């Protein structure tokens, strides 16, 4: 990763009357990132994306893309961006191909091979001639991704790209994103509330909550910084409690002979040795691993401590 | 900007001609023309009073009826123009392309103008063609025809030469009526655009635009003094006077003051509609 910031929002704010949809949001997407924008429904993800592509005007703050203010350089910026905002909408009386051809034409593109390639990339080559009216939501979603790819953009913004897709479709899109990122160096900003998908797809994430970035950073670093909880099943219980105390490890929960300990995989060897030394019989020892989902839930349940980065 | 607008105009036209609406609307327009022109075959009354009929009378009447329909269509088409994008959600696809909102708006205005102009020309050509086809195109001079240069004929018999209603005079009247009616047609389209810029729902936009259009037509025809200041009223003036003059009602004169109003009212109305629609469209957040 080169580390060059190609998309940045500074204090981005949008008020709809008394409602603060986005409230001073600062995010940074670096060249080569697959950046996941995570948040609950209504957290402000789509409003943020709409402000980035200037579908709506920020109440305050600004968006910088490729070092330029999007407000004053919208055309040059949008020449380098492909975007799909929310559920893609097309002209239902036109075929998928014709929709793409017309939209591509607006960017000055005429290359029919590129249209064909985009349809093939999203697995719609055989249905391109059908009217969009007859497309399923998953097919529309694929067509939406295809239109975002048309101009070979440097940055692709996808808002909930796997909405309405079946498991195979989700897998295909994930692979497509990773392939374009790896082979062509395309940077992605992907918003979603499918945490598992984001964890598998993205290298960096930002968690949006109540219109603000609660935390952003490398997925690996964020998860390793989280408190892990390992699971141990052992008897006798009292001897085990003393062994844990001797190691200074806190018991999160105990039910029967099952303990959940606040420690990561790196301490489990010590735990095993201490338990054996205390005469305990160990039936199970499972290293703790925090998933993005658990991390996300923990972050969004915290009282608001303001945005910070890992 | 011109290149982007041209791309958008082609984009709009490509979409439009793949829908049923522009084709469906041709039926009532052509039907109105055909009814008026074919009615000219009924010459029983005219036999006894040949002063009653000549080709320009039918031409002005058919154009007036057809262009009334064109103006209604212009309102409908334009009221769908922006609202349908909002309703389908396709703004999200168009406005993330390297085009500005001004480009999009200008292209919509141009498309409305192109369609109105095309229908206007088509109406005149169809009226002219049908009139000649039915009444003498193939046997000029044997049927009622505006091409007989001041000699008004019926069923092949020359019945009258009217020095006050020569072909040149009536032709000039007809072209003047055409010139006067184009701006109100455009203003009708721009009125539809204004309504379209306000609503995200096509049903609401079309319904309200039609409601206002019908109200304004009614108001202009009933309340004649105030109605002269309604843009739609200007559509009527040219063809009504030209029609009267073609029928030999010599007391019907072109009034310079009325002609000026016929230009100015739709011009100012159209400009006001466009200005308001532009401000609303450019300032709005795209939330659909």
Coordinates of N, CA, C and O in Angstrom, one line a residue, chain A residues 1-7 28-33 65-67 80 154 187 204:
Chain A
X1 N 0.8 -1.2 0.0 CA 0.0 0.0 0.0 C 0.9 1.3 0.0 O 1.8 1.3 0.8
X2 N 0.6 2.2 -0.9 CA 1.4 3.3 -1.0 C 1.2 4.3 0.2 O 2.0 5.1 0.5
X3 N 0.0 4.3 0.7 CA -0.3 5.1 1.8 C -0.8 6.5 1.4 O -1.2 7.3 2.3
X4 N -0.8 6.8 0.1 CA -1.3 8.1 -0.3 C -2.8 8.2 -0.1 O -3.6 7.3 -0.5
X5 N -3.3 9.2 0.6 CA -4.7 9.4 0.8 C -5.4 9.9 -0.4 O -5.0 11.0 -0.9
X6 N -6.3 9.1 -1.0 CA -7.0 9.6 -2.2 C -8.4 10.0 -2.0 O -9.0 10.7 -2.8
X7 N -8.9 9.7 -0.8 CA -10.2 10.2 -0.5 C -10.2 10.6 1.0 O -9.9 9.8 1.8
X28 N -10.6 8.5 5.9 CA -9.4 8.6 5.0 C -9.3 7.2 4.3 O -9.2 6.2 4.9
X29 N -9.3 7.3 3.0 CA -9.1 6.1 2.2 C -7.8 6.3 1.4 O -7.6 7.3 0.8
X30 N -6.9 5.3 1.6 CA -5.6 5.3 0.9 C -5.6 4.6 -0.4 O -6.4 3.6 -0.5
X31 N -4.7 5.0 -1.2 CA -4.6 4.3 -2.5 C -4.3 2.8 -2.3 O -3.5 2.5 -1.5
X32 N -5.1 1.9 -3.0 CA -4.9 0.5 -2.8 C -5.7 -0.1 -1.7 O -5.7 -1.3 -1.6
X33 N -6.4 0.7 -1.0 CA -7.3 0.2 0.1 C -8.5 -0.5 -0.5 O -9.0 -0.2 -1.5
X65 N -10.9 14.5 -2.9 CA -10.6 13.3 -3.7 C -9.4 13.6 -4.6 O -9.4 14.6 -5.3
X66 N -8.4 12.7 -4.5 CA -7.2 12.9 -5.3 C -6.6 14.3 -5.1 O -6.1 14.9 -6.0
X67 N -6.7 14.7 -3.9 CA -6.2 16.0 -3.5 C -7.0 17.2 -3.9 O -6.6 18.4 -3.6
X80 N -12.7 10.1 -12.4 CA -11.7 9.1 -11.9 C -12.4 8.1 -10.9 O -11.8 7.3 -10.3
X154 N -10.1 4.8 -10.9 CA -9.1 4.5 -9.9 C -9.7 4.2 -8.5 O -9.2 3.5 -7.7
X187 N -8.8 1.2 -6.0 CA -9.1 1.4 -4.6 C -10.7 1.3 -4.4 O -11.4 1.8 -5.3
X204 N -9.0 -2.2 5.4 CA -9.2 -1.2 6.4 C -10.7 -1.0 6.6 O -11.5 -1.2 5.6

